[in-house]
Amino acid sequence: MKDIVIGENVTNLKNPVIEGIFDVHTNEISDKISAGHSIQLFGSRLKVAGSKDDIGVFFCSL
């Protein structure tokens, strides 16, 4: 049992994670997106569901 190491970095695998944003307008993967154009999100545990016009992904400044 002395070879077991417990680290402080614990990852919660249940939360969604955005790993990359591909800007279709510029053809670049970056943290910047072009206003009024499409993007593709890459990550894990991402889900967008619904049928109304107000369903989607929303970004805000912190």
Steps between C-alpha positions, in 0.01 A plus 500: 500500500796739531512549118154663486512878455196723548520836326310820564393537135161327488302522175121497499415295192130591509528868403502612136839612367555717190840396363499707183301753297525483121404827326349397164549853359877515566567122493692533828479331837533779754340666800375780273191469280364711215174679575207383291669182373485132587728314740557135587562402862727209588502341841348239722155465653358783285130490418268754344141388477170663427274617223435868572685796349651599836679166556875512458838583650540847646828673589543780750786717628614434856 
